[in-house]
N, C-alpha and C. Protein backbone atom coordinates (compact mmCIF):
# COMPACT_ATOMS: atom_id res chain seq x y z
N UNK A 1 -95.03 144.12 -61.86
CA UNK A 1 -96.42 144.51 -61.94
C UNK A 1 -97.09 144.27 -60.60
N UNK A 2 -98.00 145.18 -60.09
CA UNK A 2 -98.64 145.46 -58.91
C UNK A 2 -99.80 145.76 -58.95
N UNK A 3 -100.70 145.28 -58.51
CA UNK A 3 -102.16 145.88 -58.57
C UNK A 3 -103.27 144.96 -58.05
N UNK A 4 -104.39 145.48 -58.65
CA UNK A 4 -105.68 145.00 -57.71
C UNK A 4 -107.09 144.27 -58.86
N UNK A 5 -107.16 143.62 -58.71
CA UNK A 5 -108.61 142.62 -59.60
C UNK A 5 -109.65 143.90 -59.39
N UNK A 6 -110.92 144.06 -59.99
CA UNK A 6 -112.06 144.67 -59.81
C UNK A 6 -112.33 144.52 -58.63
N UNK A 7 -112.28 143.35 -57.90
CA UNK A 7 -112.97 143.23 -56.46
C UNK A 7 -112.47 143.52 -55.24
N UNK A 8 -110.59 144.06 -55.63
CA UNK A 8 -109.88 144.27 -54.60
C UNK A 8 -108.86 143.43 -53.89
N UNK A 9 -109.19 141.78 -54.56
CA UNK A 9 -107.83 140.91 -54.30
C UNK A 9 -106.79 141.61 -55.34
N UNK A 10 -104.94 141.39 -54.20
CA UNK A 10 -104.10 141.70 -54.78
C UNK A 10 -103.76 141.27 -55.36
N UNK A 11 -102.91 141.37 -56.90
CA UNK A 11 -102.02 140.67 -57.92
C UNK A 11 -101.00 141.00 -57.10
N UNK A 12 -100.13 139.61 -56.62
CA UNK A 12 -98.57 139.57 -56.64
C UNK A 12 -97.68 140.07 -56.99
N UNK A 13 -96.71 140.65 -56.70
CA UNK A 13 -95.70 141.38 -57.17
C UNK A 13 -94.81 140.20 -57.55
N UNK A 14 -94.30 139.97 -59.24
CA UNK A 14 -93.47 139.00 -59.44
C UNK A 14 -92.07 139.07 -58.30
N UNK A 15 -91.22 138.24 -58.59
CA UNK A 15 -90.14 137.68 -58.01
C UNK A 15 -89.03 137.77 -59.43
N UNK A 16 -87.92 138.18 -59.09
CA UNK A 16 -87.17 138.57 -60.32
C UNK A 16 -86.51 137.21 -60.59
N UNK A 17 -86.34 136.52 -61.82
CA UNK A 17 -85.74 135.57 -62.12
C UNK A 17 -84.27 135.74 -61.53
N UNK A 18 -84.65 133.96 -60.95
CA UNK A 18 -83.18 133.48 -60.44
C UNK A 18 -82.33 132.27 -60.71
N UNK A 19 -83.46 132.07 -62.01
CA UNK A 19 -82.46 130.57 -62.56
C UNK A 19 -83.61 129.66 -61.61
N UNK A 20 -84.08 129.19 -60.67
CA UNK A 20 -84.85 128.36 -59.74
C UNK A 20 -86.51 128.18 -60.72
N UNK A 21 -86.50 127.00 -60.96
CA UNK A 21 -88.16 126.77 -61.29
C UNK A 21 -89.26 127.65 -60.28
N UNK A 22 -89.83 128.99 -61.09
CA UNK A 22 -90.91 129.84 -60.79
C UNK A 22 -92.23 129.24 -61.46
N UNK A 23 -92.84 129.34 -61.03
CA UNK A 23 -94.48 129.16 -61.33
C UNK A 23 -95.09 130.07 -62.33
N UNK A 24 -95.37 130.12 -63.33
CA UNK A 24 -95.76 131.19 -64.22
C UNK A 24 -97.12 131.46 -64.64
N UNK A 25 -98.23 131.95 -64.30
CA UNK A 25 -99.52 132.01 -64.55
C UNK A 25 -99.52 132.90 -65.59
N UNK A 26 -100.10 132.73 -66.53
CA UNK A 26 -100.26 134.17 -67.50
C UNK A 26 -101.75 134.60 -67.59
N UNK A 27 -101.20 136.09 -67.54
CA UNK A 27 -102.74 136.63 -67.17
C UNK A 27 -102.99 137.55 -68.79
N UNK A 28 -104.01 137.22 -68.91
CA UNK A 28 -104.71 138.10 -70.23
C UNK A 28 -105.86 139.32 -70.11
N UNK A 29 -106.18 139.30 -70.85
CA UNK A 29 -107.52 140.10 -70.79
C UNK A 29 -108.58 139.84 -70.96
N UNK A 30 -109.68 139.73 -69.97
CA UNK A 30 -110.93 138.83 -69.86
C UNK A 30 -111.60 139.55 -70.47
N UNK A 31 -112.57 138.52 -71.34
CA UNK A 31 -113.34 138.66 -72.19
C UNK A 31 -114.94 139.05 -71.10
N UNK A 32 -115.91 139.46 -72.27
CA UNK A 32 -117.27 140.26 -71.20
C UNK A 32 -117.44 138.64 -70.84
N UNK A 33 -118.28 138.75 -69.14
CA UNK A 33 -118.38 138.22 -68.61
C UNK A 33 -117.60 136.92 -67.76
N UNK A 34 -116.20 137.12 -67.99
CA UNK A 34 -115.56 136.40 -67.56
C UNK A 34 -114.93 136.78 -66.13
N UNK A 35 -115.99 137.62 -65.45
CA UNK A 35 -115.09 137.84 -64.10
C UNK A 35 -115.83 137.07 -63.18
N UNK A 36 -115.48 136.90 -61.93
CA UNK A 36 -116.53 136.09 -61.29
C UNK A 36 -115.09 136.90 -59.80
N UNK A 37 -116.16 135.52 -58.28
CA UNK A 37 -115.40 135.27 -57.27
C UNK A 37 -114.72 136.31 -56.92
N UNK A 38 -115.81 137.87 -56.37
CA UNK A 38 -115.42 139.98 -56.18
C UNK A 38 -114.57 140.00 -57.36
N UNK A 39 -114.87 139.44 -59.00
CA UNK A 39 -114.44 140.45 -59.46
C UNK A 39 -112.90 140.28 -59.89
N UNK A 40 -112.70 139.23 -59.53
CA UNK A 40 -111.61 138.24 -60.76
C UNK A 40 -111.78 137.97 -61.99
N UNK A 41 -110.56 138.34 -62.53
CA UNK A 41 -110.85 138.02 -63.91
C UNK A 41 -110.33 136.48 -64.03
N UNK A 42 -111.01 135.89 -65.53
CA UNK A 42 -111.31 134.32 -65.40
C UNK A 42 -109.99 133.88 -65.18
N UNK A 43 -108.52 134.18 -65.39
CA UNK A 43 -107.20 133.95 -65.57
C UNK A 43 -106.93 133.85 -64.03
N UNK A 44 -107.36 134.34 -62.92
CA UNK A 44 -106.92 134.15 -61.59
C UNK A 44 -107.69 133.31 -61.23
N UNK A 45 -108.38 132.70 -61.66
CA UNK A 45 -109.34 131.58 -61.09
C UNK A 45 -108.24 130.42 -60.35
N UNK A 46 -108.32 130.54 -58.88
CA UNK A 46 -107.21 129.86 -57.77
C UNK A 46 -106.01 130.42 -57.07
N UNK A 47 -106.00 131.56 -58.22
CA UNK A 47 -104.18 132.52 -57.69
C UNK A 47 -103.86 132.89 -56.30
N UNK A 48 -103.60 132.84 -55.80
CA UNK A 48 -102.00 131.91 -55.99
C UNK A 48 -101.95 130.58 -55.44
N UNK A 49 -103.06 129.77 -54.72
CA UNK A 49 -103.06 128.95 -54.02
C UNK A 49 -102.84 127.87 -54.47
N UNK A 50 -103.55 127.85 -55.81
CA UNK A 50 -103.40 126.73 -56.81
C UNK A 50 -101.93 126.20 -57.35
N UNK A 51 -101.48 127.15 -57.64
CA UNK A 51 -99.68 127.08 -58.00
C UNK A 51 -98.54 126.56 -56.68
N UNK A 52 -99.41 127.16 -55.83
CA UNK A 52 -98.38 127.18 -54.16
C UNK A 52 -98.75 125.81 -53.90
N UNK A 53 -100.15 125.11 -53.87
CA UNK A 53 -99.80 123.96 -53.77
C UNK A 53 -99.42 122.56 -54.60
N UNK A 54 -99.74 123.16 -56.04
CA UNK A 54 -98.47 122.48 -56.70
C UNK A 54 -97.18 122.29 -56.56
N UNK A 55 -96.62 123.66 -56.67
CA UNK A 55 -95.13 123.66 -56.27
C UNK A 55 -94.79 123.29 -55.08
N UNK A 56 -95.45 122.78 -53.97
CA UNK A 56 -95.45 122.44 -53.08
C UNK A 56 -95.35 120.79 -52.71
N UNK A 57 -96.15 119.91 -53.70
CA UNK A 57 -96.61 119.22 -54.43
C UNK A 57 -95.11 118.69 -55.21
N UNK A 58 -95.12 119.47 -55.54
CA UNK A 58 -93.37 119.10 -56.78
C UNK A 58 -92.35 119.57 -56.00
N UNK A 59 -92.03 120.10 -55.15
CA UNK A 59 -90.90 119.70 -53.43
C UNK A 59 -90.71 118.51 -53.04
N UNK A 60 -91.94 118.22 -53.12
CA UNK A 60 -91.46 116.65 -52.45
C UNK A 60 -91.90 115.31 -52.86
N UNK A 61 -91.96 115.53 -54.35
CA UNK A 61 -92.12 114.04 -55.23
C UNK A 61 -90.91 114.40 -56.38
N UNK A 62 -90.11 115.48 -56.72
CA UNK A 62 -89.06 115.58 -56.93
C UNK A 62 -87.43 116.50 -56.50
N UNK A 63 -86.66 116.32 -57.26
CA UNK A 63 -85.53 117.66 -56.65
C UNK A 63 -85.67 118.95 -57.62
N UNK A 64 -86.72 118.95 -58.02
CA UNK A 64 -86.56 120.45 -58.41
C UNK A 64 -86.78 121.97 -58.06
N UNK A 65 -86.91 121.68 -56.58
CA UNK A 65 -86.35 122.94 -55.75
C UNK A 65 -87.06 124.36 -56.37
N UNK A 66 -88.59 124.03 -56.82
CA UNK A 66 -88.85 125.30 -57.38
C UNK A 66 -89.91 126.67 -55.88
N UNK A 67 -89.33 127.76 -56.49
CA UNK A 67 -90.19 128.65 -55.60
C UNK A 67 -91.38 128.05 -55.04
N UNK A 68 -91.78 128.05 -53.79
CA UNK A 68 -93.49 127.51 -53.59
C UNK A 68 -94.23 128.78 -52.91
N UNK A 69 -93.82 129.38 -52.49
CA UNK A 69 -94.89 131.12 -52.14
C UNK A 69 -94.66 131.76 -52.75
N UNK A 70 -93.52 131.92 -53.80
CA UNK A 70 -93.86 132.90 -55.40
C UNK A 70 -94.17 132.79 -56.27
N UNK A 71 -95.07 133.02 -57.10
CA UNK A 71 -95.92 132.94 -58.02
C UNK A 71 -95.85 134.03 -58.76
N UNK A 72 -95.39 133.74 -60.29
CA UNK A 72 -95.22 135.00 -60.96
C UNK A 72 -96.52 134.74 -62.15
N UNK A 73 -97.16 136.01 -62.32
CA UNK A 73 -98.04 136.30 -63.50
C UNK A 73 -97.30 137.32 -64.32
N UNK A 74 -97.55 136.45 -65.61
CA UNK A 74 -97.03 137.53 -67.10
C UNK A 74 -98.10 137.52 -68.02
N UNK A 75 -97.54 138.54 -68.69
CA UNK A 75 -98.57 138.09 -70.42
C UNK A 75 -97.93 137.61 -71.61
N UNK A 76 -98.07 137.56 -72.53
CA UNK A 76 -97.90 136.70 -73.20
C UNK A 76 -96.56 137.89 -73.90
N UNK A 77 -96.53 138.92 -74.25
CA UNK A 77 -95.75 139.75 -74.73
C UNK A 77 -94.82 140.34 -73.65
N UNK A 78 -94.81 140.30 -72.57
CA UNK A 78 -93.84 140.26 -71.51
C UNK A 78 -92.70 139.75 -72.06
N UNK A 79 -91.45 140.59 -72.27
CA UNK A 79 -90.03 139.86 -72.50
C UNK A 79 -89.34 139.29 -71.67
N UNK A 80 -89.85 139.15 -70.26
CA UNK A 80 -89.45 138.51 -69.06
C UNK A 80 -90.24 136.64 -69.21
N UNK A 81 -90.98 136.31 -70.60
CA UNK A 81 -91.53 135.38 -70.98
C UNK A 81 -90.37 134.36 -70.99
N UNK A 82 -89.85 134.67 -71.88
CA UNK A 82 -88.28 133.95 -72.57
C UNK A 82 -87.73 133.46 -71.53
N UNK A 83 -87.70 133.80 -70.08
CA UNK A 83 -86.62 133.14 -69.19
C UNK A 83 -87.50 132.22 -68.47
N UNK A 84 -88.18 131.76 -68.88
CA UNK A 84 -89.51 130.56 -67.94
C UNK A 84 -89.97 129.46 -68.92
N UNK A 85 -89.77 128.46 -69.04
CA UNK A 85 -89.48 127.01 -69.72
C UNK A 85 -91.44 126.34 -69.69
N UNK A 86 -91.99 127.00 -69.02
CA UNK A 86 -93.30 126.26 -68.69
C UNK A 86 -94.09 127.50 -67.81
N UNK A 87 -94.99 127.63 -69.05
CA UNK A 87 -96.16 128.91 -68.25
C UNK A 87 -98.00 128.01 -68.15
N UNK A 88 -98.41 128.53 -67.46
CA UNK A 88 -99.73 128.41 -67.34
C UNK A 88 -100.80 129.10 -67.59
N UNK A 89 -101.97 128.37 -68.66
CA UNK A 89 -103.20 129.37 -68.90
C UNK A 89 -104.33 128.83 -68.05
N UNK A 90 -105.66 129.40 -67.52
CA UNK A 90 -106.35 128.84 -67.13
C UNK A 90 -107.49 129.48 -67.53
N UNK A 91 -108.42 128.75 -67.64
CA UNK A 91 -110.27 129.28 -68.52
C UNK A 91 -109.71 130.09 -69.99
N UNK A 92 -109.24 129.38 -70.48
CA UNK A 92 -109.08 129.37 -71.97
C UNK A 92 -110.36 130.18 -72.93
N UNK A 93 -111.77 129.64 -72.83
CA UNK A 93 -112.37 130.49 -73.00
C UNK A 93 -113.13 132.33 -72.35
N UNK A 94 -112.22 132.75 -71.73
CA UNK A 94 -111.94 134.16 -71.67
C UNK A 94 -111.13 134.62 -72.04
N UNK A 95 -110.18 133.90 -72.35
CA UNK A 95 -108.74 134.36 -72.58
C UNK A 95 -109.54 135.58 -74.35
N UNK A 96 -108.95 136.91 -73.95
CA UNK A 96 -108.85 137.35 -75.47
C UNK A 96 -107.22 137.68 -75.67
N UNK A 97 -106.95 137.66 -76.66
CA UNK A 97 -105.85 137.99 -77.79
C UNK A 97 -105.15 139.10 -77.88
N UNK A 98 -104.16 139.79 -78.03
CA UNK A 98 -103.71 140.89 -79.22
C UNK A 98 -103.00 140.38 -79.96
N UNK A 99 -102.71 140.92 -81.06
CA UNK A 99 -101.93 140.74 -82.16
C UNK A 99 -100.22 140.39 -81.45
N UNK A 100 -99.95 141.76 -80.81
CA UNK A 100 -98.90 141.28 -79.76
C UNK A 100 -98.52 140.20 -79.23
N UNK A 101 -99.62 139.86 -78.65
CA UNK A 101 -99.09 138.49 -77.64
C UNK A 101 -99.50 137.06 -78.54
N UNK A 102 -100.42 137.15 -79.88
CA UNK A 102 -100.34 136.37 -80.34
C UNK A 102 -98.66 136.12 -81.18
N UNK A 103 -98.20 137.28 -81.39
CA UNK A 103 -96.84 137.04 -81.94
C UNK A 103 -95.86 136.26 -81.25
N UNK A 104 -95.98 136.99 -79.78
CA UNK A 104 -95.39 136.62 -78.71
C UNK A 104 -94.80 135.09 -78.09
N UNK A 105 -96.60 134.55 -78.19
CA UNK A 105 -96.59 133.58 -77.63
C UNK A 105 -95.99 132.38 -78.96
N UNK A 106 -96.34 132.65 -80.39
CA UNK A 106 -95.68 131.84 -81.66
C UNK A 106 -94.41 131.74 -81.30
N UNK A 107 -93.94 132.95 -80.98
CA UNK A 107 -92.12 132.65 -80.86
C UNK A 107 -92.38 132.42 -79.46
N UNK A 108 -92.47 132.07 -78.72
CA UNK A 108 -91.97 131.39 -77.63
C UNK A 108 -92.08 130.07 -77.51
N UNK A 109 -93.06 129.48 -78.17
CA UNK A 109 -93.83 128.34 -78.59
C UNK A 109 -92.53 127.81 -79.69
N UNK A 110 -92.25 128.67 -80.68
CA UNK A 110 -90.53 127.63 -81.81
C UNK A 110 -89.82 128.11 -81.08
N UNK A 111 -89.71 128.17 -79.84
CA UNK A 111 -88.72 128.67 -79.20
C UNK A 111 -88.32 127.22 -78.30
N UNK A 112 -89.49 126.50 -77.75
CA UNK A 112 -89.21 125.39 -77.26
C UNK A 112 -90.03 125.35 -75.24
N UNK A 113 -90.56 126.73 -75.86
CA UNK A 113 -91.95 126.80 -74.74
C UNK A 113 -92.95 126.10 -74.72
N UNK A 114 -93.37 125.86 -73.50
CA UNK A 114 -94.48 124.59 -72.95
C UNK A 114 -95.12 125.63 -72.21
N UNK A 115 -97.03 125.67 -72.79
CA UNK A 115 -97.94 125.75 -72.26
C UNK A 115 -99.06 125.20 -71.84
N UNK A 116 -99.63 124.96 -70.22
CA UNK A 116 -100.34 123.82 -69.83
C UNK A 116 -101.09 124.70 -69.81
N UNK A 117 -102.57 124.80 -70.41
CA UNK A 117 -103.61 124.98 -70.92
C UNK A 117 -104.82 124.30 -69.61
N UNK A 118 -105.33 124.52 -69.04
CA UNK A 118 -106.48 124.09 -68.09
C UNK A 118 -107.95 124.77 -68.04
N UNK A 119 -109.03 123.97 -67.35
CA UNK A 119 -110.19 124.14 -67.00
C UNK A 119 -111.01 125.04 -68.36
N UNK A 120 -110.94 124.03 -69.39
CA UNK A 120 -111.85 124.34 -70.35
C UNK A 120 -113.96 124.21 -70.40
N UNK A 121 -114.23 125.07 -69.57
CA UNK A 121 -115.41 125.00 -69.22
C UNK A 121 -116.55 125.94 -69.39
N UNK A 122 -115.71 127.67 -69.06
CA UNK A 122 -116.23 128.74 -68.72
C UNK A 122 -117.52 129.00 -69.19
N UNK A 123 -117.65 130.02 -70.41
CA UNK A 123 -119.21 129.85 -71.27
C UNK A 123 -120.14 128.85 -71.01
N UNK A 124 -120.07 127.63 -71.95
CA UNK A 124 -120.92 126.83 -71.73
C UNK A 124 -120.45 126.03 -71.09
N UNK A 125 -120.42 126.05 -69.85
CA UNK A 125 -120.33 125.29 -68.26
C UNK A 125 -120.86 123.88 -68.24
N UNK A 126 -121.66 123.32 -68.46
CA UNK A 126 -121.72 122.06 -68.05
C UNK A 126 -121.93 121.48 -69.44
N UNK A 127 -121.76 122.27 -70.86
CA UNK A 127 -121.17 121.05 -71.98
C UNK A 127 -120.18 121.49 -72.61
N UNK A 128 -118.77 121.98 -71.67
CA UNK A 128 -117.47 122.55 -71.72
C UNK A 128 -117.32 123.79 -72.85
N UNK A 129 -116.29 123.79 -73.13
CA UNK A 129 -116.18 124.98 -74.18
C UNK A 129 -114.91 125.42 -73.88
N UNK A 130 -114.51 126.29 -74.20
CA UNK A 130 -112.88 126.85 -74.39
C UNK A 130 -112.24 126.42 -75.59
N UNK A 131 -112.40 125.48 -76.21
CA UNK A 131 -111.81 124.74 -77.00
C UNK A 131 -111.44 125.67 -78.48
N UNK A 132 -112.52 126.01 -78.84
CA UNK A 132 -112.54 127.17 -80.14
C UNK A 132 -112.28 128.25 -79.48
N UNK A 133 -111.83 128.81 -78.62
CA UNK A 133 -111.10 129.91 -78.22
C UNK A 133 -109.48 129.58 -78.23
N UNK A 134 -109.44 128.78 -77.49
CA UNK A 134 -107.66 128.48 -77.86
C UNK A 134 -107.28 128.16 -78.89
N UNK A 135 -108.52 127.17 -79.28
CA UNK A 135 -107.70 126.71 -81.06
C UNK A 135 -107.57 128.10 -81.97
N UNK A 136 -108.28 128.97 -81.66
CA UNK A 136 -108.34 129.93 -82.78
C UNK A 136 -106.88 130.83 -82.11
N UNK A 137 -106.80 131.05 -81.18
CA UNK A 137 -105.68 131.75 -80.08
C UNK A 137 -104.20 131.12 -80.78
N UNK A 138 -104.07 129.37 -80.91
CA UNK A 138 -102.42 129.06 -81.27
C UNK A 138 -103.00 129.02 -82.44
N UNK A 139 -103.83 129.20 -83.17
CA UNK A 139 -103.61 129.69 -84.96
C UNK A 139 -103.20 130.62 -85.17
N UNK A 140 -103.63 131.49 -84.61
CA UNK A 140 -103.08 132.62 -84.65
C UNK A 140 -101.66 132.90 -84.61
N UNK A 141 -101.21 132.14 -83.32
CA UNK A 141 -99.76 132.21 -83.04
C UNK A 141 -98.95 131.39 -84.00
N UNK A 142 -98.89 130.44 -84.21
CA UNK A 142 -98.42 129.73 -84.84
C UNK A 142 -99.54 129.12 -86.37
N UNK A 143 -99.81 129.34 -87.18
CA UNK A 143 -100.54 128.60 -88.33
C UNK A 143 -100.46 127.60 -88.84
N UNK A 144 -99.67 127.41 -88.98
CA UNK A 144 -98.80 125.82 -88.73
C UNK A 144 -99.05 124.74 -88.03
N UNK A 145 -99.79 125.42 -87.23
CA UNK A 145 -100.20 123.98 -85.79
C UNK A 145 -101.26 122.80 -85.97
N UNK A 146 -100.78 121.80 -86.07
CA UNK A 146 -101.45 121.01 -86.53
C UNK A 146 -101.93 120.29 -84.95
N UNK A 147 -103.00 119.80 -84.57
CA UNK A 147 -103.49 119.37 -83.70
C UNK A 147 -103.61 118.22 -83.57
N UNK A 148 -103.40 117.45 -82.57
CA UNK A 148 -103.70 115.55 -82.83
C UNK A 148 -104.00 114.88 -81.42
N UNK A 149 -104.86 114.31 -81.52
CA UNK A 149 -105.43 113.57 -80.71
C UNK A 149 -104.80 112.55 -80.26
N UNK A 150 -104.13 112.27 -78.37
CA UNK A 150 -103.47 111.09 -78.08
C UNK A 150 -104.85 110.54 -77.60
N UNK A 151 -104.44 109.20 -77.53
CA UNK A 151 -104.99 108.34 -77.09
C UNK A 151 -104.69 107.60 -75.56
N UNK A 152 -105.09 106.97 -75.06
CA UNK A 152 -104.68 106.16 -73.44
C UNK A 152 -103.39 104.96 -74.06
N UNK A 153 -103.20 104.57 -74.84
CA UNK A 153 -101.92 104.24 -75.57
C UNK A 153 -100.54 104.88 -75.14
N UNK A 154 -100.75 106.23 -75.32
CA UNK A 154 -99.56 107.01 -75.67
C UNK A 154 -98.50 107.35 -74.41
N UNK A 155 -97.11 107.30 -74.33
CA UNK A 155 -96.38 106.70 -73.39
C UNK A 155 -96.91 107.89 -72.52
N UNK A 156 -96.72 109.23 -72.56
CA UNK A 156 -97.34 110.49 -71.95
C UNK A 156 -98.30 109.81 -70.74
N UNK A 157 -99.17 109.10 -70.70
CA UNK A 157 -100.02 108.74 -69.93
C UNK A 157 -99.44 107.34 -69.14
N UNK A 158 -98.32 107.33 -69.12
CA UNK A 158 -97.87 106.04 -68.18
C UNK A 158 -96.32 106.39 -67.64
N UNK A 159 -96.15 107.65 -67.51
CA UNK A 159 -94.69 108.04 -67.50
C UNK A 159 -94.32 108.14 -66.17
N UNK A 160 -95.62 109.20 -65.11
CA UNK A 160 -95.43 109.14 -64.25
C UNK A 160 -96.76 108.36 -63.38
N UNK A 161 -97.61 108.83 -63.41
CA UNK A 161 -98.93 108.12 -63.26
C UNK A 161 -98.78 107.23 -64.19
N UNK A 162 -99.64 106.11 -64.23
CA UNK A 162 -100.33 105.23 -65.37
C UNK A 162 -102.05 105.14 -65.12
N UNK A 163 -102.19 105.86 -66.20
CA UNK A 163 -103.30 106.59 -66.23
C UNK A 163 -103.87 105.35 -67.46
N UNK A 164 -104.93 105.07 -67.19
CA UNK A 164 -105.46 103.72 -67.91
C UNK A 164 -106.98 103.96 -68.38
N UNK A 165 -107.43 105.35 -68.24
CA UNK A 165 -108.73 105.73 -69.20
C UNK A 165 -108.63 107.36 -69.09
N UNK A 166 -109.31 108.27 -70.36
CA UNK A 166 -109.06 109.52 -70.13
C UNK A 166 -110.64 109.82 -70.12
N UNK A 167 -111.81 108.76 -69.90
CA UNK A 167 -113.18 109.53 -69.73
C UNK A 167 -112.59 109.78 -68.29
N UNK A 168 -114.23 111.00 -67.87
CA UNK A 168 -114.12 111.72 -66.87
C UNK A 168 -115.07 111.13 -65.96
């Protein structure tokens, strides 16, 4: 996939799977008013810089040798999904749906897919939000999903950091 945002920044041309940890952004379809920054839709909010200096970031605090100037964007019904272990959403509340990719993303999800979910803010900006957009998004996908609250307890938060409060 090749192309151009409303404002004229380019979308990346993926990188064909090579077995090597790729960066996976998934791009959806922005909901009204979710474009901003000429005309991005809310899902590129950082692309590609944000990923490049992660993976950049994860070069050299581990060996996992993943791409750091390729950056691949999919959607959720993309069958090129299945070969990527860990995708990324970002502004959750723009994100809209199809039936498709809600299918999509269920089976990739009992499949043993990991999605890191970020910057829940968009709409109502300074008293967050996104939250009932995604929750309603993996109901969809999955119905089944039961949701649960960790706590600063939970080993997750001392694994690599030790992270010792989750206010902001």
């Amino acid at each position: 996939q090749f192309g151009f945002f409303r404002g004229g920044t380019a979308l990346r041309k993926n990188i064909p799977y090579d077995g090597r940890f790729t960066f996976v952004r998934m791009n959806y379809t922005t909901a009204p008013g979710g474009f901003f920054y000429g005309g991005q839709p809310a899902w590129a909010h950082g692309y590609p810089l944000a990923e490049q200096n992660l993976m950049a970031i994860m070069n050299e605090v581990t060996y996992l040798a993943p791409h750091i100037e390729e950056i691949n964007s999919l959607r959720f019904d993309d069958p090129e999904l299945a070969r990527y272990p860990i995708v990324y959403v970002i502004e959750p509340d723009w994100w809209m749906m199809t039936d498709s990719e809600a299918e999509a993303l269920g089976g990739y999800l009992q499949r043993g897919g990991f999605v890191i979910v970020d910057d829940f803010k968009g709409r109502n900006f300074r008293g967050g939000g996104g939250w009932d957009v995604f929750e309603s998004h993996v109901r969809r996908a999955v119905p089944d999903a039961r949701f649960v609250d960790l706590d600063v307890s939970h080993p997750i938060f001392h694994s690599f950091f030790d992270i010792q409060s989750l206010k902001i």
